[in-house]
Coordinates of C-alpha atoms in Angstrom, one line a residue:
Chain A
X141 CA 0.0 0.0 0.0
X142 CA 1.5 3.4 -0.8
X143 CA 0.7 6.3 1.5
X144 CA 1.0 9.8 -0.3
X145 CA 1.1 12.9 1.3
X146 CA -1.4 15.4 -0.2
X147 CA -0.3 19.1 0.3
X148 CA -4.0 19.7 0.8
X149 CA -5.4 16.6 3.3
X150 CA -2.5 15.1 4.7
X151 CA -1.2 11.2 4.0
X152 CA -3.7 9.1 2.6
X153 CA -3.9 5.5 1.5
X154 CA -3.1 5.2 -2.2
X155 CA -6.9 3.9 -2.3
X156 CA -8.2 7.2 -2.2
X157 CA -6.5 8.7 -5.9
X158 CA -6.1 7.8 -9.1
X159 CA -3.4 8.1 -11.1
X160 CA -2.5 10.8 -14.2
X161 CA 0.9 9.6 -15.6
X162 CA 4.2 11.4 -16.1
X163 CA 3.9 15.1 -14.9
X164 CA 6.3 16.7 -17.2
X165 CA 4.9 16.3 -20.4
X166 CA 3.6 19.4 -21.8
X167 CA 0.9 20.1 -24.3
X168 CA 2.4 22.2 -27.0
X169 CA 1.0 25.9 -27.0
X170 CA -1.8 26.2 -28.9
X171 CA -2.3 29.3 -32.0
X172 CA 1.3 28.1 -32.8
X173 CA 3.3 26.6 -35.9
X174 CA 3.6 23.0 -34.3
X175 CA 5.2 20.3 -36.2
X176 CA 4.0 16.5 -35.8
X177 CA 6.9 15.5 -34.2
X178 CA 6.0 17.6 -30.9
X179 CA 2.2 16.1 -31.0
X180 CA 3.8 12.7 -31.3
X181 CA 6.4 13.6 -27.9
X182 CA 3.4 15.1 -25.7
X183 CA 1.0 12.5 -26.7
X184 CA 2.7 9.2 -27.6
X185 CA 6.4 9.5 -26.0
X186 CA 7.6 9.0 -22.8
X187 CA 10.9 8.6 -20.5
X188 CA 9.4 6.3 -18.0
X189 CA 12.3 6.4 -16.1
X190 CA 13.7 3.2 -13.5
X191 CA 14.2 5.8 -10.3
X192 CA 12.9 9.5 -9.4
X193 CA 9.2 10.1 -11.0
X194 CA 7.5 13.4 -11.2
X195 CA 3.5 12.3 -11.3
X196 CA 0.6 13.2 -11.5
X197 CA -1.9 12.0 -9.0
X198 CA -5.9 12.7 -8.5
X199 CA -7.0 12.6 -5.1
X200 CA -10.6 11.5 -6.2
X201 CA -11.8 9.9 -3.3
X202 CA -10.8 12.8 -1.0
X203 CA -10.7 16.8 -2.2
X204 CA -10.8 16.0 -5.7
X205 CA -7.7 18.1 -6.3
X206 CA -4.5 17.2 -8.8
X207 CA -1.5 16.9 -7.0
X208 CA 2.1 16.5 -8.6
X209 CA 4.5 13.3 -6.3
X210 CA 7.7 12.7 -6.8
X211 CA 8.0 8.9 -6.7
X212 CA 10.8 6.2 -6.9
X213 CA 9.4 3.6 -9.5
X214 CA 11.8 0.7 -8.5
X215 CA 11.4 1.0 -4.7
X216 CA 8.1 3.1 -4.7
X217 CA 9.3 5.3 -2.1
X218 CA 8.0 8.8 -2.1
X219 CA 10.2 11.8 -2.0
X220 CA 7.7 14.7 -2.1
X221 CA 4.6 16.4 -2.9
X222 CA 3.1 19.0 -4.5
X223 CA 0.4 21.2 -5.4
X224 CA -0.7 21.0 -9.3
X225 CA 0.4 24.1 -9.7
X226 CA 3.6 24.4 -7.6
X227 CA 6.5 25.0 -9.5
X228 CA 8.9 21.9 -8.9
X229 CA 12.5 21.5 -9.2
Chain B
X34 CA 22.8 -33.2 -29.0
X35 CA 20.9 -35.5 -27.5
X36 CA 17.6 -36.3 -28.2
X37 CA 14.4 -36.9 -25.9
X38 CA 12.5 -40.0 -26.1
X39 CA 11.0 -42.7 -24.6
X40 CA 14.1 -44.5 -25.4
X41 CA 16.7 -42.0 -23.9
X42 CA 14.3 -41.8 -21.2
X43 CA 14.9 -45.8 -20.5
X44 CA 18.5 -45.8 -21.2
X45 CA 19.0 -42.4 -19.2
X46 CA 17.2 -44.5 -16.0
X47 CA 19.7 -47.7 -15.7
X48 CA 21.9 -45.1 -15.0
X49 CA 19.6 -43.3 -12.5
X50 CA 19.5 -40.0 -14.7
X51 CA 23.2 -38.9 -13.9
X52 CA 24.1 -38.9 -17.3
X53 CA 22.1 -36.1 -19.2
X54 CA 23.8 -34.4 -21.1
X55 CA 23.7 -30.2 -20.0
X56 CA 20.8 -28.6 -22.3
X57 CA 22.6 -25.3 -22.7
X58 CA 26.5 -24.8 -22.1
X59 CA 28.0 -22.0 -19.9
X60 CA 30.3 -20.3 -22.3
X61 CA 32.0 -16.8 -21.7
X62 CA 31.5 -14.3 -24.3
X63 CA 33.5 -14.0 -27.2
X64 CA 35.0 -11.0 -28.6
X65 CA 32.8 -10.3 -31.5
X66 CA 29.3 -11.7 -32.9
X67 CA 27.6 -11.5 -36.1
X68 CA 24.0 -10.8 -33.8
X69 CA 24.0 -10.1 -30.7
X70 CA 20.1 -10.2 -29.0
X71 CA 19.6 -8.2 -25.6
X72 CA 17.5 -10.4 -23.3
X73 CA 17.4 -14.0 -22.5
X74 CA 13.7 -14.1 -22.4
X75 CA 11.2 -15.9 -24.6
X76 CA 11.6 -13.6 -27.3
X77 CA 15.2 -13.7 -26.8
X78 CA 15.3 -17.3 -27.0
X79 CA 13.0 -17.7 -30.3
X80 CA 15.0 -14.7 -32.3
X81 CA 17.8 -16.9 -31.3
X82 CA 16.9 -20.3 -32.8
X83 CA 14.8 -18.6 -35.8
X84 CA 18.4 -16.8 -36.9
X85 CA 20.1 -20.1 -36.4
X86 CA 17.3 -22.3 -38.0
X87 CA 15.4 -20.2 -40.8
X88 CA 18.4 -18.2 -41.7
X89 CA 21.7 -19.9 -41.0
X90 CA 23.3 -17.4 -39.1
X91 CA 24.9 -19.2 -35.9
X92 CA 27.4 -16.3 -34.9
X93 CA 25.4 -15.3 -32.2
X94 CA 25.1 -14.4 -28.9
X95 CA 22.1 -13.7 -26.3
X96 CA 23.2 -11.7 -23.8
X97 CA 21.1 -11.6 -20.0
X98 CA 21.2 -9.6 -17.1
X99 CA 20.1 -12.5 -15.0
X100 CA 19.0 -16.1 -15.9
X101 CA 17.6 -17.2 -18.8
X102 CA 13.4 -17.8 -18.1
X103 CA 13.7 -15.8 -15.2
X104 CA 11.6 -12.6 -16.5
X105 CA 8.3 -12.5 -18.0
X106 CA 8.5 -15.4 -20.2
X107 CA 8.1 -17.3 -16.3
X108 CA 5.7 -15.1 -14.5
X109 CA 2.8 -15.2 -17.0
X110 CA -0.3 -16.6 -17.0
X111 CA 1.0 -19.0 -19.9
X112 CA -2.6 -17.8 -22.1
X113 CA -1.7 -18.7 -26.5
X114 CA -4.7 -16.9 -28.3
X115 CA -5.0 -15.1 -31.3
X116 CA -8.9 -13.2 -30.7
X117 CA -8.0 -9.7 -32.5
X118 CA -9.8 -7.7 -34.5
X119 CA -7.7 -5.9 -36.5
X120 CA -5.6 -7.4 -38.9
X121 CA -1.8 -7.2 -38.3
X122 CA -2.5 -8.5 -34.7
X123 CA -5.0 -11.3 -36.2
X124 CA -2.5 -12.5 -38.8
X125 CA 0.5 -12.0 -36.5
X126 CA -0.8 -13.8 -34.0
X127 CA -2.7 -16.9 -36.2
X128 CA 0.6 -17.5 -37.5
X129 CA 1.9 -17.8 -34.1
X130 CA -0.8 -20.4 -33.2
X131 CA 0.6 -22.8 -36.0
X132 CA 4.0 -22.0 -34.7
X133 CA 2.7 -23.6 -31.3
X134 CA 0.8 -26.6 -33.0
X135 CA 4.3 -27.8 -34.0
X136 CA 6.6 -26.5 -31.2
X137 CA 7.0 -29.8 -29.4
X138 CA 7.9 -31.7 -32.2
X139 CA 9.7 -28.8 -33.8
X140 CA 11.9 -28.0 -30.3
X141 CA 12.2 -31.9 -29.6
X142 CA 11.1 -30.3 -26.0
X143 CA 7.4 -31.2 -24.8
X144 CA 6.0 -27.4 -23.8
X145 CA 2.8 -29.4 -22.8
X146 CA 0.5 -26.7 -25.5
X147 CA -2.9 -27.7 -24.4
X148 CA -5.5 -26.3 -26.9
X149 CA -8.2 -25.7 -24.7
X150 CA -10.5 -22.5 -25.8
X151 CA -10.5 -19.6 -24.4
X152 CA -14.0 -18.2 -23.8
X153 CA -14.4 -14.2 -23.3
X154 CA -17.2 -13.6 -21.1
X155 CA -20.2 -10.9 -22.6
X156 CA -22.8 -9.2 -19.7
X157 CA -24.7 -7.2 -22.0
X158 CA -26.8 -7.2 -25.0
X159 CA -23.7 -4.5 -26.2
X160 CA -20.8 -6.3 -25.5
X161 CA -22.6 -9.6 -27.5
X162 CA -22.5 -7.4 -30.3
X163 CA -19.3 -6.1 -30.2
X164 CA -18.0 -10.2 -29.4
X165 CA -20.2 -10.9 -32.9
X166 CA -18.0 -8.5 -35.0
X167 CA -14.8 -9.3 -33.2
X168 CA -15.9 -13.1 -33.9
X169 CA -16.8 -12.2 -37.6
X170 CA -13.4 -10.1 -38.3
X171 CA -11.4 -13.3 -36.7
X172 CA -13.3 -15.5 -38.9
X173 CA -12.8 -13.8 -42.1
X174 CA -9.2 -13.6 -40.8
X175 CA -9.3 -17.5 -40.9
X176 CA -9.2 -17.9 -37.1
X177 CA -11.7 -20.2 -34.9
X178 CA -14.7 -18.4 -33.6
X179 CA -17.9 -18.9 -32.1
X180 CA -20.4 -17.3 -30.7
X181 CA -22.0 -18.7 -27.3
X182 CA -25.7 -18.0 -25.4
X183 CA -26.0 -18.1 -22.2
X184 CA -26.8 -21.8 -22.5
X185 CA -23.8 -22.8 -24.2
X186 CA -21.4 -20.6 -21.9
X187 CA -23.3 -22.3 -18.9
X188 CA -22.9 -26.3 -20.3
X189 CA -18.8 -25.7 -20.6
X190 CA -18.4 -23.1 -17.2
X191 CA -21.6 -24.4 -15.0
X192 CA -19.7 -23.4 -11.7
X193 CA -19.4 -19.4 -13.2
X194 CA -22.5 -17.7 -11.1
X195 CA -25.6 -17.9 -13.0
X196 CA -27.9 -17.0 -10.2
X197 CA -30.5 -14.1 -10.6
X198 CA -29.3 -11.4 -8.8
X199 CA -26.1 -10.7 -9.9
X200 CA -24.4 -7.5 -11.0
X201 CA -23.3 -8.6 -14.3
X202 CA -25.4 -11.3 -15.2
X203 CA -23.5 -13.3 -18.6
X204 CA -25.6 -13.5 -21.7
X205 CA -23.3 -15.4 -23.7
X206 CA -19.1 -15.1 -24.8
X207 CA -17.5 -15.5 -27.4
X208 CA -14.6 -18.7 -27.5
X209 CA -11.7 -19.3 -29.8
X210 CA -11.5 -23.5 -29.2
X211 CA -8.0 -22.9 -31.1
X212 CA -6.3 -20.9 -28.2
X213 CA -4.9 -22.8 -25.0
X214 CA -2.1 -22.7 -23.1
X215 CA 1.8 -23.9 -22.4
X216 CA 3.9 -25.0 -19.9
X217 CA 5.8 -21.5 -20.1
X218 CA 9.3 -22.3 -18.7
X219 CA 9.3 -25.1 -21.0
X220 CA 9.0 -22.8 -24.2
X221 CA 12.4 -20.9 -22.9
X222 CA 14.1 -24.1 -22.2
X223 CA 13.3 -25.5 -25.3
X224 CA 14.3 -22.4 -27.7
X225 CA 17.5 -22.0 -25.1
X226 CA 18.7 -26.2 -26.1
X227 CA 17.9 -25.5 -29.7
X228 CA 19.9 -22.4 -30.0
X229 CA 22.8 -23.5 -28.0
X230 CA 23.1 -26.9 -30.2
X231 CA 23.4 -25.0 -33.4
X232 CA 25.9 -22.2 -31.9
X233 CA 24.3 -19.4 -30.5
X234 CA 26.1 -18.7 -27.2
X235 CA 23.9 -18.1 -23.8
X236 CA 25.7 -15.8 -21.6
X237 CA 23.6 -15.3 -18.7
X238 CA 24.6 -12.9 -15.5
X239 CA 26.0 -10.6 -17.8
X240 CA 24.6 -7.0 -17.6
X241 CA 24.3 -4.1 -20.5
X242 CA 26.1 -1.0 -19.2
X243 CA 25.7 1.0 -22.8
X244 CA 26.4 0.6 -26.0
X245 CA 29.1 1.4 -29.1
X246 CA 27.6 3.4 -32.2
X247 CA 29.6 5.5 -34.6
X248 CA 28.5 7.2 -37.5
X249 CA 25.1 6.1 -36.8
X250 CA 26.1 2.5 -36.9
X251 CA 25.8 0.0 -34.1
X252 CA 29.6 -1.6 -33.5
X253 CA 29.2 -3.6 -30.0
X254 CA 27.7 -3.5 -26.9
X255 CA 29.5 -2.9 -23.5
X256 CA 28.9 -5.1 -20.8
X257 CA 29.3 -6.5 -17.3
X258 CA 31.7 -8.6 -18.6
X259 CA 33.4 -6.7 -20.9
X260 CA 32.8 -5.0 -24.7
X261 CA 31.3 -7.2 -27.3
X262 CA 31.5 -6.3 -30.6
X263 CA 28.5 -7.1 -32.8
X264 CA 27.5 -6.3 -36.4
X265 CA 23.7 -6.0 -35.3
X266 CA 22.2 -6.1 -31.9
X267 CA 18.6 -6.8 -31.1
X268 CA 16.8 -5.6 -28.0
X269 CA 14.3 -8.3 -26.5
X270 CA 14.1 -6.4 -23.6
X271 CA 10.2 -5.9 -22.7
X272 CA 10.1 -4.4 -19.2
X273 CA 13.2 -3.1 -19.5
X274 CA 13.4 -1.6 -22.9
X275 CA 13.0 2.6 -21.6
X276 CA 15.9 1.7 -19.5
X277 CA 17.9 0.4 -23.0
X278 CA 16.7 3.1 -24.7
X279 CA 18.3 6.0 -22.4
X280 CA 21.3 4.5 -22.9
X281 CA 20.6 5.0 -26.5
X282 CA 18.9 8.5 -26.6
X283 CA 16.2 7.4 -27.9
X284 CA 12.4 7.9 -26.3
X285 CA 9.6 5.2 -27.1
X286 CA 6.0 5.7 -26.9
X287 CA 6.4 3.0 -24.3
X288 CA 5.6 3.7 -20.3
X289 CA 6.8 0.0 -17.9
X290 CA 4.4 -0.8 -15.6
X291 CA 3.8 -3.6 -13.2
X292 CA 1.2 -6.7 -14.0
X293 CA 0.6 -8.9 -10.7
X294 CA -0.5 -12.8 -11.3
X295 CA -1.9 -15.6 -8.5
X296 CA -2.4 -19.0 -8.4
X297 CA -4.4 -21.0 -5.8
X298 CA -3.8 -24.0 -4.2
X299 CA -4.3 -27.1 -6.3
X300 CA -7.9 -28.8 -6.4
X301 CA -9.5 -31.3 -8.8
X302 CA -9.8 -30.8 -12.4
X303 CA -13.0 -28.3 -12.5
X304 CA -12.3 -25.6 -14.9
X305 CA -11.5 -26.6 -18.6
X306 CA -11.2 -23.5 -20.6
X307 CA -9.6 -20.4 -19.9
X308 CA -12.1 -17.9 -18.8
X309 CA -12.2 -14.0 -19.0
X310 CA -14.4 -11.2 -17.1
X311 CA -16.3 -9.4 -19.3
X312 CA -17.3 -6.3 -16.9
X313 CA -13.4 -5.9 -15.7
X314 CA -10.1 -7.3 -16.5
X315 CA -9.7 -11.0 -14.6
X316 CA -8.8 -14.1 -16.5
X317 CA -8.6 -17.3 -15.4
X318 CA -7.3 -21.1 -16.2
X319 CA -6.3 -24.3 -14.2
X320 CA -3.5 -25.6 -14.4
X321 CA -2.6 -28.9 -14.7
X322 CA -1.3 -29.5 -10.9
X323 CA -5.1 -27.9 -10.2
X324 CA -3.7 -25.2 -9.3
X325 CA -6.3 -21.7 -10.3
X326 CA -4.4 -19.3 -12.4
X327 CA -5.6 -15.6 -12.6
X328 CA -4.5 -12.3 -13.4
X329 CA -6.0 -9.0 -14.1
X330 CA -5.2 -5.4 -13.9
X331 CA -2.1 -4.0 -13.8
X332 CA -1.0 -1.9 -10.2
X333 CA -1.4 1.2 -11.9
X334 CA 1.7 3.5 -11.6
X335 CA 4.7 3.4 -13.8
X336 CA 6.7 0.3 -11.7
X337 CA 10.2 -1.6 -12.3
X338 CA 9.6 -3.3 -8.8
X339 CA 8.5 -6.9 -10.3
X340 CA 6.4 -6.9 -6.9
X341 CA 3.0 -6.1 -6.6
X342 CA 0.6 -4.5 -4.5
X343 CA -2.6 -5.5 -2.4
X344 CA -4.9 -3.2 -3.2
X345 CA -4.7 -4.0 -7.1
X346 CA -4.7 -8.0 -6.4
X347 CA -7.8 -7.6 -4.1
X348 CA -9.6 -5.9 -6.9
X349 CA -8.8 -8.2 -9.4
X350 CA -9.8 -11.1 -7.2
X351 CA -13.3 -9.4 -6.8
X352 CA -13.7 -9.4 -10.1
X353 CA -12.8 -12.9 -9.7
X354 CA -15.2 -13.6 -7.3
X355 CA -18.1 -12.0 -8.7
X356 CA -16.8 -14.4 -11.8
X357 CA -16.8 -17.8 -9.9
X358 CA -18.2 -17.5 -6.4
X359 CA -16.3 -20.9 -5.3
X360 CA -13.0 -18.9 -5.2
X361 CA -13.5 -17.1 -2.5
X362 CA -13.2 -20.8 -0.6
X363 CA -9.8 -21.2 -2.3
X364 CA -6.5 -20.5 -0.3
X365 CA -3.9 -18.0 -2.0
X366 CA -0.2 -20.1 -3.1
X367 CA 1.4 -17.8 -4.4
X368 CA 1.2 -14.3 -6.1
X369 CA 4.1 -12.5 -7.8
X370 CA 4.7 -9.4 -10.6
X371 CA 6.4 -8.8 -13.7
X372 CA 6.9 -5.6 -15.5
X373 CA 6.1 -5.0 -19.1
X374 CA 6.2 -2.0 -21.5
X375 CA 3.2 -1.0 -22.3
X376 CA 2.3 0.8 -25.9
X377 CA 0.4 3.5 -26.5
X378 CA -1.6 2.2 -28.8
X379 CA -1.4 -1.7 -26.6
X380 CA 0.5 -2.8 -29.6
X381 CA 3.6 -4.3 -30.3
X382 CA 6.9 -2.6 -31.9
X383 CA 8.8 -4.9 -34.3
X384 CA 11.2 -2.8 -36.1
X385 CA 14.0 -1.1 -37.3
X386 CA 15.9 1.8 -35.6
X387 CA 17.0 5.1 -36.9
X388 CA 20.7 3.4 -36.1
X389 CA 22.0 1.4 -38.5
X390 CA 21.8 -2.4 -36.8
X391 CA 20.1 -1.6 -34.0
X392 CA 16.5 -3.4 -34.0
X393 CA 13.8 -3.2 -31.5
X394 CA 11.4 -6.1 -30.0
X395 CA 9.1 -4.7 -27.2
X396 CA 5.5 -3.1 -26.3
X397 CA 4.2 -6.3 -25.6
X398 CA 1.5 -5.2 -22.6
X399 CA -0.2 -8.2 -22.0
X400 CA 0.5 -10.3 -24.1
X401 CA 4.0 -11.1 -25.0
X402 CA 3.9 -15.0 -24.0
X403 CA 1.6 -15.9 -26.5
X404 CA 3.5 -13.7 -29.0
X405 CA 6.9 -15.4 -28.4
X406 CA 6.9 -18.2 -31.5
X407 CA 5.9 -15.2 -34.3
X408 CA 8.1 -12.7 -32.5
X409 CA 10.7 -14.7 -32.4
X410 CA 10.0 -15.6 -36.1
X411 CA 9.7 -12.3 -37.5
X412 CA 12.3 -10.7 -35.6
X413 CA 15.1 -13.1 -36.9
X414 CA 13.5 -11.7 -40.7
X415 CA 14.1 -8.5 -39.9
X416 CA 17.5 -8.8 -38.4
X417 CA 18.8 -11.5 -40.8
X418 CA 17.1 -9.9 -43.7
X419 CA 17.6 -5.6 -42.0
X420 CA 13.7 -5.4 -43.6
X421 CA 10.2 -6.0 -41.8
X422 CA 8.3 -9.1 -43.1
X423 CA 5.0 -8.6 -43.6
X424 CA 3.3 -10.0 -41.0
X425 CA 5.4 -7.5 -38.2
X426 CA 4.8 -4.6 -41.2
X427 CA 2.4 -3.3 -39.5
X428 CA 4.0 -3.1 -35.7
X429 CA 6.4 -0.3 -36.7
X430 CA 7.7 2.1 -34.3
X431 CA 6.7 5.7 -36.2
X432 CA 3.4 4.4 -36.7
X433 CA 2.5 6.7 -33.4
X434 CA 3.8 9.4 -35.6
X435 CA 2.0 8.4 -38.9
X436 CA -1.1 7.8 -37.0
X437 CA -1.2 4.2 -37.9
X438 CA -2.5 3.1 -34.6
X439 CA -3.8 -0.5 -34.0
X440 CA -5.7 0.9 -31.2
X441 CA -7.1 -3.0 -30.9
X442 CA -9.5 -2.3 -27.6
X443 CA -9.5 2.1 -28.4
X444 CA -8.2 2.8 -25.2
X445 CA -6.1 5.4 -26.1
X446 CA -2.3 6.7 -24.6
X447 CA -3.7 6.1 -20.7
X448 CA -1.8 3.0 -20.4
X449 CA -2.5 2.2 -16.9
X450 CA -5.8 2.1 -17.6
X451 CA -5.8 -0.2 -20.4

């Protein structure tokens, strides 16, 4: 069972969110010249790394707010948390 | 090498079995191959023999970070279908299943392929449609298919719940009495003794640090026991491929993720097909010690752990549950994970690079064991031949930036999810 701290309600049992995948993709900017090849990186390409994570998490079962977490995907252990829109390192 | 028979069998017993011959040698690597394949796994394995046996190249090394069979190709759930819709997986895969007809005979190595349908549960009057126009599209594929009613479904699974008030009562399924299973460590095993008879060198414990390209050209692969020089290198790496592929610059439309699998302790033969939820993703076989094998959904966060997680197993066994009530009576032997890349699109990559000998094997999601015969096959074409045959035409990598998708359940890029 992971426990993840939200910056809103505290730690809570991962059976309270959802998951949302790798936080730092980014949606090209729209009214812009924008070749496929950055479509196909924000929608189809990932790093997945093996180690530090930055995801996205939805705490559905709880305040219903995105939160960004900083995640270890071989040992699962979490390093930090953040608000959606907190700037991370 | 020696063959298995009943009459090696006999002669091998007045000597009380001490005198088998080893079924893959130990060698240490040499300094340069014509192939080299990444991954000592199923896929590994096949690529391995099919170079050897379809295409006479015998220079060549597979190359594992651990011990051969000791990935996915032994944590599955051991399920050899070929239900798709569309048609690259549909051909693919129906080649495959005549690869499996003749494996035993073919590997000399019994992998115990037991033909015994695989039904897909329906619990709606929606989801017997959609099973009628998978069923059709398999058909005019060539591949087994029927269509069951409730009836029919209940004669072959009476012990799935068929009482009145359940959530997700079954109206029918739809079976493929082609698909079955193997006896999955056998299938590594038997590639691994064919390969190694006719010259392809096993190296197991031997770790890929990074890898030697100039001018766009693959020239050898550096190791945990030393640089290998190669003239092409394969990657058969599922579960491990994004971790290949940062050692090569390169970014896939892959994300690794972690799949759990169970089995219960053994009871009498009860359950003769393999069985799938319709309302949820569990699936379901015996096995011939008796034992109940199931799997379902994967844990749901991008994972290299191979371990899973109880909150995703006691879902899955719910679904279970609401499947066949009498599991809930059943003790738990053992449960264990593997990770897997999962696609995009949930379809394989067979392919080329954009460096010059470098070819790629992964994307498998969930089902890479049953692939392992026709991904084997085609990916010793495309090496030995540096060209896609047709029947892996269609799982190449920049079809994600072509938009030629074979989006075979439309689940889109939420892999997790799929």
């Amino acid at each position: 069972m992971l426990y993840i701290l939200c910056p809103h309600c505290g730690s809570r049992s991962q059976n309270e969110f959802a998951y949302g995948g790798d936080a730092t993709v980014k949606r090209p900017e729209l009214n812009k010249e924008i070749s496929d090849q950055d479509w196909d990186n924000f929608v189809y390409l990932r790093k997945s790394p093996r180690g530090k994570h930055l995801e996205l998490w939805h705490h559905i079962s709880g305040c219903r707010q995105w939160i960004k977490v900083e995640r270890d995907t071989s040992t699962h252990e979490i390093f930090k948390t953040y608000k959606a829109d907190e700037i991370t390192e | 090498m020696q063959k298995y028979s009943v009459f090696s069998l006999i002669k091998n017993a007045f000597s009380d079995h001490q005198n088998w011959e080893v079924a893959w040698k130990d060698p240490t690597p040499k300094k340069e191959y014509d192939v080299i394949i990444i991954g000592g796994g199923g896929h590994g394995l096949a690529t391995a023999y099919y170079l050897a046996k379809e295409h006479n190249i015998t220079n060549v090394a597979i190359i594992e970070k651990g011990w051969i069979g000791g990935g996915n190709v032994g944590r599955n759930t051991t399920i050899i279908r070929s239900n798709y819709m569309h048609d690259d997986n549909a051909l693919f895969s129906e080649f495959g299943m005549d690869l499996w007809r003749k494996m035993s005979q073919d590997l000399n190595y019994n992998v115990m392929f037991s033909p015994r349908g695989i039904i897909n549960l329906a619990h709606s009057d929606a989801q017997m449609n959609a099973y009628s126009r998978r069923g059709n599209s398999m058909r005019l594929n060539g591949i087994d298919a029927v269509l069951l009613n409730r009836e029919e479904v209940q004669k072959r699974i009476p012990m799935a719940d068929f009482s009145d008030n359940v959530r997700f009562p079954i109206f029918g399924g739809l079976m493929q009495p082609s698909a079955g299973t193997a006896r999955h460590d056998a299938v590594a095993w038997g590639y691994a003794r064919q390969a190694d008879s006719m010259g392809v060198d096993i190296i197991q414990n031997c770790e890929v640090t990074g890898f030697d390209v100039t001018n766009g050209k693959i020239v050898g692969v550096r190791t945990s026991r030393g640089d290998i020089k190669a003239k092409k290198v394969g990657l058969c790496v599922a579960g491990s491929t994004n971790i290949l592929a940062e050692m090569l610059n390169m970014t896939l439309p892959i994300e690794t993720h972690l799949l759990q699998a169970c089995v219960s302790e053994p009871v009498k033969p009860l359950l003769d097909h393999v069985v799938t939820f319709g309302a949820g993703h569990f699936y379901c076989s015996q096995s011939d010690k008796g034992e109940m094998v199931m799997g379902g959904d994967l844990d749901g966060y991008n994972s290299y752990s191979q371990r899973g997680n109880l909150p995703t197993l006691q879902h899955v066994l719910t679904e279970g549950i609401a499947m066949f009530p009498f599991l809930s009576k059943l003790k738990m032997l053992r449960t264990w994970g593997g990770i897997m890349d999962m696609s995009m699109d949930g379809s394989p990559i067979i392919d080329k690079t954009h460096i010059d000998g470098l070819y790629l094997n992964c994307g498998w999601c969930y089902g890479g064991f049953k692939a392992t015969p026709a991904s084997g096959w085609t990916f010793a074409h495309t090496i030995a031949q540096d060209r896609v045959h047709e029947l892996n035409a269609g799982y190449s990598l920049n079809r994600f930036n072509t938009g030629d998708l074979i989006d075979e359940k439309g689940l889109g890029t939420k892999t997790w999810i799929s």
